[in-house]
XYZ file of C-alpha atoms in Angstrom:
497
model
C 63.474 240.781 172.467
C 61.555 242.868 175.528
C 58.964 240.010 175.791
C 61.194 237.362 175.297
C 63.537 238.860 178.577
C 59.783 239.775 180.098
C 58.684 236.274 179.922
C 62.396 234.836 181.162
C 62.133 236.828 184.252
C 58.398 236.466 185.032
C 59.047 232.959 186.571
C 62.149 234.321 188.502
C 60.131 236.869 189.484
C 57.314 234.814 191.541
C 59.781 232.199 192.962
C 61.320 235.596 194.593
C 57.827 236.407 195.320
C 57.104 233.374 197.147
C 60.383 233.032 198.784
C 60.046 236.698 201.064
C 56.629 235.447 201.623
C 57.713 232.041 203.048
C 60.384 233.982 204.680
C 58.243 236.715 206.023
C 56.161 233.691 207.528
C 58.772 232.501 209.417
C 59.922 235.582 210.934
C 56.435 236.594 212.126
C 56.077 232.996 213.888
C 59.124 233.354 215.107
C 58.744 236.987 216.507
C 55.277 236.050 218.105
C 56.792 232.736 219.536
C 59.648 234.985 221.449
C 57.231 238.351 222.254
C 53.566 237.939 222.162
C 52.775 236.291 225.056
C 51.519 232.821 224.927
C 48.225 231.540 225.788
C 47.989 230.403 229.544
C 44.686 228.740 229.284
C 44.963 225.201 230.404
C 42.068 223.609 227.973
C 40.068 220.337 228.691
C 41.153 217.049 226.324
C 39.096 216.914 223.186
C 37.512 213.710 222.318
C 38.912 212.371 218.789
C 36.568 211.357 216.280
C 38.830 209.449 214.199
C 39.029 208.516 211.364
C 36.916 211.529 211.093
C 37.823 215.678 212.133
C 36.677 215.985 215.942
C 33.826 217.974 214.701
C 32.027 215.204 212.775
C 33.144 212.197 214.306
C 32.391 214.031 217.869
C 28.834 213.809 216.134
C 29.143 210.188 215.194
C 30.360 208.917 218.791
C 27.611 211.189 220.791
C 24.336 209.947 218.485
C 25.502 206.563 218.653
C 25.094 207.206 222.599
C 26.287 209.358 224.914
C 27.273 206.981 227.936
C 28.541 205.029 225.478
C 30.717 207.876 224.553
C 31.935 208.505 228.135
C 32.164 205.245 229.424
C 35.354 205.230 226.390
C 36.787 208.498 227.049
C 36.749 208.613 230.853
C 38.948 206.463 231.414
C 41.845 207.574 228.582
C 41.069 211.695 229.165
C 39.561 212.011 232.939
C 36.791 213.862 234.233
C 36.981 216.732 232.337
C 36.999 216.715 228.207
C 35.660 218.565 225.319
C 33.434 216.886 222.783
C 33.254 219.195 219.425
C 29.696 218.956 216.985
C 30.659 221.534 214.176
C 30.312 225.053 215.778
C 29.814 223.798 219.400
C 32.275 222.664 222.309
C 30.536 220.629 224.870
C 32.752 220.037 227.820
C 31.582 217.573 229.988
C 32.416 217.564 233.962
C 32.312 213.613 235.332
C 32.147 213.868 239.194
C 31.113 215.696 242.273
C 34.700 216.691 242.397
C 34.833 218.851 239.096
C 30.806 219.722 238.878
C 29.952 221.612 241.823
C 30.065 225.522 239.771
C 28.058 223.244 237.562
C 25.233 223.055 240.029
C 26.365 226.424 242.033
C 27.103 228.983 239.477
C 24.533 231.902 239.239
C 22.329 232.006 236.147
C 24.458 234.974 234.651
C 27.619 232.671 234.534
C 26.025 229.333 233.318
C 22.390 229.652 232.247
C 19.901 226.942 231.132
C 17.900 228.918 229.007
C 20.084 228.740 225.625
C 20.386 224.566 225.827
C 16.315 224.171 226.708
C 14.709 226.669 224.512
C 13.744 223.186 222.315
C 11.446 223.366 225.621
C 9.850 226.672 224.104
C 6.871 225.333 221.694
C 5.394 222.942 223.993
C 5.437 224.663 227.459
C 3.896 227.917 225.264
C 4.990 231.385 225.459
C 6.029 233.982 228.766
C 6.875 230.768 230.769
C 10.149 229.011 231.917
C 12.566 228.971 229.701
C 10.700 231.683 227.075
C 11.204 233.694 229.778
C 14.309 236.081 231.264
C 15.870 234.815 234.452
C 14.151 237.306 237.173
C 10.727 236.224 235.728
C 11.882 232.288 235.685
C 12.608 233.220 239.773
C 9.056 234.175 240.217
C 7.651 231.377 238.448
C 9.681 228.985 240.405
C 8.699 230.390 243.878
C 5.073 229.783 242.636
C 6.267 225.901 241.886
C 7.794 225.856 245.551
C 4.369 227.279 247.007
C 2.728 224.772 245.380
C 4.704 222.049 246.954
C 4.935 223.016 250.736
C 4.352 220.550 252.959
C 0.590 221.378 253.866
C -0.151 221.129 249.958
C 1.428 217.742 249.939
C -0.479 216.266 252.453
C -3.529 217.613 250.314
C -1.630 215.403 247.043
C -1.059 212.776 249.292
C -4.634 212.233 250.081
C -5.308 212.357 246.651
C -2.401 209.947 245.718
C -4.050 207.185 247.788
C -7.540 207.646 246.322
C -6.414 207.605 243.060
C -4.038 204.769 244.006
C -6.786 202.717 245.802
C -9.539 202.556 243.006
C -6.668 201.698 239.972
C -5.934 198.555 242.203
C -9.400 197.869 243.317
C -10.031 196.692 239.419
C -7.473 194.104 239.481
C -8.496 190.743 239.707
C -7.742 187.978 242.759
C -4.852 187.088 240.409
C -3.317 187.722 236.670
C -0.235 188.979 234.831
C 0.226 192.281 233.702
C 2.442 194.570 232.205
C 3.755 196.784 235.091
C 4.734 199.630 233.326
C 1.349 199.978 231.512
C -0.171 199.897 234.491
C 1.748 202.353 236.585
C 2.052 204.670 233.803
C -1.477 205.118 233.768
C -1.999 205.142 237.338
C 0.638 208.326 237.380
C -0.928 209.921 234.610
C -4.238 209.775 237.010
C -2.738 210.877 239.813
C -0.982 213.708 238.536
C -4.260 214.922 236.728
C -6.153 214.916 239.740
C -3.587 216.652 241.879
C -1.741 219.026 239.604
C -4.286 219.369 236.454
C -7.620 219.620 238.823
C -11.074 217.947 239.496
C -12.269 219.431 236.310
C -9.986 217.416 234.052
C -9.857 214.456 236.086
C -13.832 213.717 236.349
C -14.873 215.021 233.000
C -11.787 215.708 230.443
C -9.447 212.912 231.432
C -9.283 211.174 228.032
C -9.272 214.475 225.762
C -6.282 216.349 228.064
C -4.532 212.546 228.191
C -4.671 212.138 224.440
C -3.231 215.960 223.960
C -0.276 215.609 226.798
C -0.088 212.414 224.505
C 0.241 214.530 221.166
C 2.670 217.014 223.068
C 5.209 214.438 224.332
C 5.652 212.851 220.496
C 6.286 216.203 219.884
C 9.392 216.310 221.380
C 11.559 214.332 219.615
C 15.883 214.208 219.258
C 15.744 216.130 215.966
C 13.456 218.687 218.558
C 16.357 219.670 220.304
C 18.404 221.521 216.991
C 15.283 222.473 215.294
C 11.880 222.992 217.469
C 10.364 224.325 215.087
C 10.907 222.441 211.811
C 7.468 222.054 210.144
C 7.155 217.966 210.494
C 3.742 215.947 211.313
C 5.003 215.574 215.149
C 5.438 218.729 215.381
C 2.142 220.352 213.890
C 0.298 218.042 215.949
C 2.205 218.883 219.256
C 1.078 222.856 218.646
C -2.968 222.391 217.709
C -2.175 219.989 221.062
C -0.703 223.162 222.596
C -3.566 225.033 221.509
C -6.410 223.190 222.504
C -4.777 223.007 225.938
C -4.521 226.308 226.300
C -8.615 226.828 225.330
C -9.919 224.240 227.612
C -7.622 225.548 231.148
C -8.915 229.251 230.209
C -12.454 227.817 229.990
C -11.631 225.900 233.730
C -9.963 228.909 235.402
C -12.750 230.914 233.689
C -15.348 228.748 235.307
C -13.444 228.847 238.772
C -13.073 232.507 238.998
C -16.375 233.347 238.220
C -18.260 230.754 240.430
C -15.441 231.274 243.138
C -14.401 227.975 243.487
C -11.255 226.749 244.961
C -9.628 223.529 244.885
C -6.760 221.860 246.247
C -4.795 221.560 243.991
C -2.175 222.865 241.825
C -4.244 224.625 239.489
C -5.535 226.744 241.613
C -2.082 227.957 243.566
C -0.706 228.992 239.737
C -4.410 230.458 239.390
C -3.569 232.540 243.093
C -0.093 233.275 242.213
C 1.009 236.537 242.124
C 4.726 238.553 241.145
C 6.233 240.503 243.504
C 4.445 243.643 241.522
C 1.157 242.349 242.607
C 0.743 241.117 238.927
C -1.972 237.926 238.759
C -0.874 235.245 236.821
C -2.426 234.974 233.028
C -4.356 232.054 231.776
C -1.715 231.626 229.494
C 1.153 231.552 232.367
C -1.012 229.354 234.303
C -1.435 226.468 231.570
C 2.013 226.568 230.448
C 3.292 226.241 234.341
C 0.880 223.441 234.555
C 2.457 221.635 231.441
C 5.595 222.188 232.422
C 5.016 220.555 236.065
C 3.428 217.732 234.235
C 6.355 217.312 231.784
C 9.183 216.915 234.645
C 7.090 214.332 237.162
C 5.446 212.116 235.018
C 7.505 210.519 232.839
C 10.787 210.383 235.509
C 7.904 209.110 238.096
C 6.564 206.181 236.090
C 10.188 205.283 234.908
C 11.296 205.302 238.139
C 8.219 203.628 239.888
C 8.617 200.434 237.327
C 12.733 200.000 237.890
C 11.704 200.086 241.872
C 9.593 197.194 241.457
C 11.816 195.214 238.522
C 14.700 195.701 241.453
C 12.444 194.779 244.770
C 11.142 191.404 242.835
C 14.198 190.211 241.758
C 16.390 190.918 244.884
C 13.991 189.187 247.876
C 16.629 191.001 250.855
C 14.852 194.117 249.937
C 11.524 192.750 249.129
C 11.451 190.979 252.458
C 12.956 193.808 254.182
C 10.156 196.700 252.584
C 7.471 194.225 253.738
C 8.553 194.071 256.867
C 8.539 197.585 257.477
C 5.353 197.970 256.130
C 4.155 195.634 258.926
C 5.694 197.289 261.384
C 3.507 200.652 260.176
C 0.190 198.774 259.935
C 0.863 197.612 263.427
C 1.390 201.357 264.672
C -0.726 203.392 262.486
C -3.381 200.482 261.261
C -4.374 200.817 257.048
C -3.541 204.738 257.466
C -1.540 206.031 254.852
C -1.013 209.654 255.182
C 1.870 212.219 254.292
C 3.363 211.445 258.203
C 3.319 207.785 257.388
C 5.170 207.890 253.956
C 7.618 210.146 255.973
C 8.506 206.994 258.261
C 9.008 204.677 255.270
C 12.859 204.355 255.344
C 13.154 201.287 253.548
C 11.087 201.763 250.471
C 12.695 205.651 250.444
C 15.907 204.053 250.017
C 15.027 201.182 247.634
C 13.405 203.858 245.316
C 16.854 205.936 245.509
C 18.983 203.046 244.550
C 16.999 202.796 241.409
C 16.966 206.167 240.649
C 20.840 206.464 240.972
C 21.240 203.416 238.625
C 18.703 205.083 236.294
C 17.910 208.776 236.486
C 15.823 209.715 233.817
C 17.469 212.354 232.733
C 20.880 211.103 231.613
C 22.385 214.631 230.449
C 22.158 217.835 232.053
C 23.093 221.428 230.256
C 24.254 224.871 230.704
C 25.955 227.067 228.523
C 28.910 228.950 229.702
C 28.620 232.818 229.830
C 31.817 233.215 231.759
C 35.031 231.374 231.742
C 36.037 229.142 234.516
C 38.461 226.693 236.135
C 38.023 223.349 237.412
C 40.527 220.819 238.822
C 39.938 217.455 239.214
C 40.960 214.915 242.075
C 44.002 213.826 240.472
C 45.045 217.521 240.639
C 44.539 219.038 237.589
C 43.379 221.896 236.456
C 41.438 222.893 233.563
C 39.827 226.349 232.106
C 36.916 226.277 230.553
C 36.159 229.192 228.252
C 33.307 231.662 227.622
C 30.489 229.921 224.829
C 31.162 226.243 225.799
C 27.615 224.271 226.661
C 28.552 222.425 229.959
C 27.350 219.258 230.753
C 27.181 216.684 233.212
C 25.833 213.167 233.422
C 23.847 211.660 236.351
C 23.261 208.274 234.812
C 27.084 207.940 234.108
C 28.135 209.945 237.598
C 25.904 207.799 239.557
C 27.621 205.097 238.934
C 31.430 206.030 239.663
C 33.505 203.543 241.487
C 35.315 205.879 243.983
C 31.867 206.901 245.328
C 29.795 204.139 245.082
C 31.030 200.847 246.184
C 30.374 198.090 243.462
C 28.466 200.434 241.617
C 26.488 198.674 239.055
C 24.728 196.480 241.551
C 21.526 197.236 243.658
C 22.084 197.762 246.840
C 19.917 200.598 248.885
C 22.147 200.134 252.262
C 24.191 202.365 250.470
C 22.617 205.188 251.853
C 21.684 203.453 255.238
C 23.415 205.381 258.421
C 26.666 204.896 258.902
C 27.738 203.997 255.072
C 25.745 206.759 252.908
C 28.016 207.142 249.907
C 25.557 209.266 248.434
C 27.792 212.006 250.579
C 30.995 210.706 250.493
C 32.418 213.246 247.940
C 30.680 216.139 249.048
C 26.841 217.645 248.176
C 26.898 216.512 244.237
C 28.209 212.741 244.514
C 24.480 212.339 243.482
C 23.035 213.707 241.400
C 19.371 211.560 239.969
C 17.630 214.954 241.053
C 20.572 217.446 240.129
C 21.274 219.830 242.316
C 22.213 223.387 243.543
C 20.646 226.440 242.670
C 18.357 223.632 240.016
C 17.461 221.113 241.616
C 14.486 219.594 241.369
C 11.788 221.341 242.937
C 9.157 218.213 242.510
C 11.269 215.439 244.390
C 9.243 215.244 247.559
C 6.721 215.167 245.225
C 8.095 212.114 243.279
C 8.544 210.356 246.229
C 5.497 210.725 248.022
C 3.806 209.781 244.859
C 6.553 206.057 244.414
C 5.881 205.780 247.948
C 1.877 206.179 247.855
C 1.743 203.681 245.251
C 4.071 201.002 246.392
C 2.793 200.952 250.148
C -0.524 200.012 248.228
C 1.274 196.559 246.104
C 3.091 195.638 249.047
C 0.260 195.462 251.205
C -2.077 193.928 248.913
C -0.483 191.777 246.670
C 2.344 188.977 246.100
C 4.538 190.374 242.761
C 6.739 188.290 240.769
C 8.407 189.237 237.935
C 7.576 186.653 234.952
C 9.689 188.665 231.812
C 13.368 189.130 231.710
C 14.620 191.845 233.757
C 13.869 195.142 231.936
C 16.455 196.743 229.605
C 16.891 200.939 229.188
C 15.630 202.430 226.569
C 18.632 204.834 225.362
C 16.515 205.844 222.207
C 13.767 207.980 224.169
C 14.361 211.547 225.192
C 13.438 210.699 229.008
C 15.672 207.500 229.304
C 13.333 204.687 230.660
C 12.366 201.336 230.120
C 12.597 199.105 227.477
C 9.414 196.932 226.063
C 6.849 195.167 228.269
C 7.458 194.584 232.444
C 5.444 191.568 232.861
C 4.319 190.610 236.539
C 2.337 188.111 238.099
C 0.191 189.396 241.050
C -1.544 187.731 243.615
C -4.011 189.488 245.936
C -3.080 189.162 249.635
C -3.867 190.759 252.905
C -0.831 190.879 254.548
C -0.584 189.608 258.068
C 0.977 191.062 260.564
C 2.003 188.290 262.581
C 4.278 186.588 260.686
């Protein structure tokens, strides 16, 4: 009888059970809806992934392509939104109007060092980003020294040499693929002005073929795992390594003899910190790398889409020419750092084609502090403490309240009287960033665009014989797609006409 009444009531018993808890439920929402205050953060739109979670199908939309991504959700959530890949909110801010504590914040509040460390294996150890923030400072100021004016004049010298022999082995007339060609004639320069003499004369094709090894080393799948223990990636470190042996051997060599060069070798080589501490052979070959990592690929890139754009819009063309003339007749065949400086034209036919294709298309931070933000339309967002924060030059560059018909090429934008690359303030663009990390090589990038298109347009007749070049969205520095096939002509041009 007892079990039979025990197992009667046991039922009865856990519907009870669950009832008070149901109930219980209830009351605490309902006491925490009325008395615990409610959250007053005022968070960023998050990008649906649907018909997947956010989390994965944030994943799906941002590897099938970023700009892709924003070009679809800019419109429907604004300039401000949240994109979530498992564990990690990225918030992106569209716009000089939402990005400039972006590009102003102090390295305590939004650092770069979390989002680059992928950065770590091939730029080596105690450099950059392996290194705390007061040390990065340091390092910096010896990038800075490196590139003051009386260096550059030193580079630009260089630049033309360099520039003046690749050219010299071109026939009367041919076709060629332009972006071959100037990516070779960068790789050249930059050895002889940032690597040294000794690597340019005698170890150009062994340090070529291990920069070579180091940049298919840094692939997408780079970025989550640096160090996962795939072919690329073995060969990028015995890359690393040999580097490393034959710059100790050269700054070895240069230190005993007392040799000094012009070049940037040697001001990492004379660097000191503010303790009087020398610069180690290590420091010095992973500054180098990492100098040679941000110009040449975003210098090449850049120098091809300059002449794609100048050969298939003749205004321009006719209109860089001319001012060219206009040199030769003041200066003669001098090209010199003062010259380049007068070359208004070309300086803003190279800008228009880095706005409509920086090579960097996303740029990171991750979010020690929280912050607000509030757009043009007025509203105001806050974005919390562990978000990565991103921005997007190739997509900001191209915004239709700041730049007028924005997808087209057209470097009067930036001529006196129009420049829309101010009209919303310091970060309307942004191909070089900007702020407290911007780029420190950009009068170096331009001298060297400059250098060598001065050189074509005074010595040859271009045309552009392949379809106008596509971007290459799968490569980690965004540039351009297959073969840029030109047909050149040697010419001297004449001033006269």
């Amino acid at each position: 009888m007892d079990e039979q009444v025990h197992t009667e009531t046991t039922p009865i018993k856990i519907l009870n059970t669950g009832i008070l808890l149901v109930v219980t439920f209830l009351v605490l929402k309902l006491i925490s809806f009325f008395i615990v205050p409610k959250s007053r953060k005022r968070l960023p739109p998050v990008v649906q992934g649907w018909p997947w979670p956010p989390f994965i199908g944030g994943l799906f939309r941002f590897l099938k392509g970023p700009i892709l991504m924003l070009s679809e959700e800019y419109p429907k959530l604004g300039s401000v939104f949240t994109l979530k890949l498992f564990h990690k909110n990225i918030t992106f801010l569209i716009g000089p109007e939402v990005s400039a504590h972006f590009f102003k914040a102090t390295e305590s509040d939004l650092s770069q060092q979390e989002v680059y460390q992928f950065n770590v294996p091939t730029f080596g150890p105690g450099v950059v980003f392996d290194v705390d923030y007061s040390v990065r400072q340091e390092q910096f100021r010896f990038f800075t020294e490196a590139l003051r004016v009386n260096k550059l004049k030193g580079y630009v010298n260089q630049m033309v040499t360099e520039t003046e022999e690749y050219f010299s082995k071109w026939g009367s007339s041919g076709e060629v693929d332009l972006k071959y060609e100037l990516e070779h004639l960068i790789i050249l320069t930059a050895s002889r002005c940032l690597l040294g003499r000794e690597v340019r004369d005698k170890l150009f094709d062994d340090v070529s073929a291990l920069f070579h090894d180091l940049d298919n080393g840094m692939l997408p799948i780079s970025v989550l795992f640096p160090h996962l223990p795939i072919p690329a990636h073995k060969r990028r470190d015995r890359a690393r390594q040999r580097l490393a042996d034959i710059f100790a051997n050269i700054i070895a060599s240069r230190k005993s003899a007392k040799n000094s060069e012009d070049d940037m070798l040697q001001c990492f080589i004379d660097s000191k910190y503010k303790d009087g501490r020398p610069t180690t052979e290590g420091e010095v070959t992973g500054l180098l790398i990492a100098a040679l990592f941000a110009g040449q690929h975003t210098s090449s890139i850049t120098s091809t889409w300059t002449g794609a754009y100048l050969m298939c819009n003749n205004q321009y063309l006719s209109a860089a020419v001319e001012e060219q003339k206009k040199l030769m007749q003041k200066h003669g065949d001098k090209v010199d750092h003062d010259v380049l400086a007068e070359m208004d034209v070309l300086y803003r036919c190279i800008k228009e084609a880095l706005r409509l294709h920086p090579p960097l298309i996303i740029l990171l931070r991750s979010s020690h502090s929280e912050f607000s933000v509030t757009t043009r339309e007025g509203k105001a967002y806050d974005i919390p403490k562990g978000h990565i924060v991103a921005t997007s030059p190739a997509f900001a560059n191209r915004l239709p309240h700041i730049f007028k018909d924005p997808d087209r090429y057209d470097p009067d934008r930036y001529a006196v009287g129009r420049e829309e690359d101010k009209v919303a303030g310091a970060f309307s663009y942004i191909s070089f960033g900007g702020g407290r990390h911007g780029c420190l090589g950009e009068p170096f990038a331009y001298l060297q665009i400059k250098t060598i298109w001065t050189h074509l347009l005074r010595n040859f007749e271009l045309e552009l014989v392949s379809p106008f070049p596509e971007i290459d969205w799968n490569a980690m520095v965004v540039g351009v797609k297959g073969k840029v096939m030109v047909r050149y002509k040697r010419r001297e041009l004449s001033l006269n006409q």
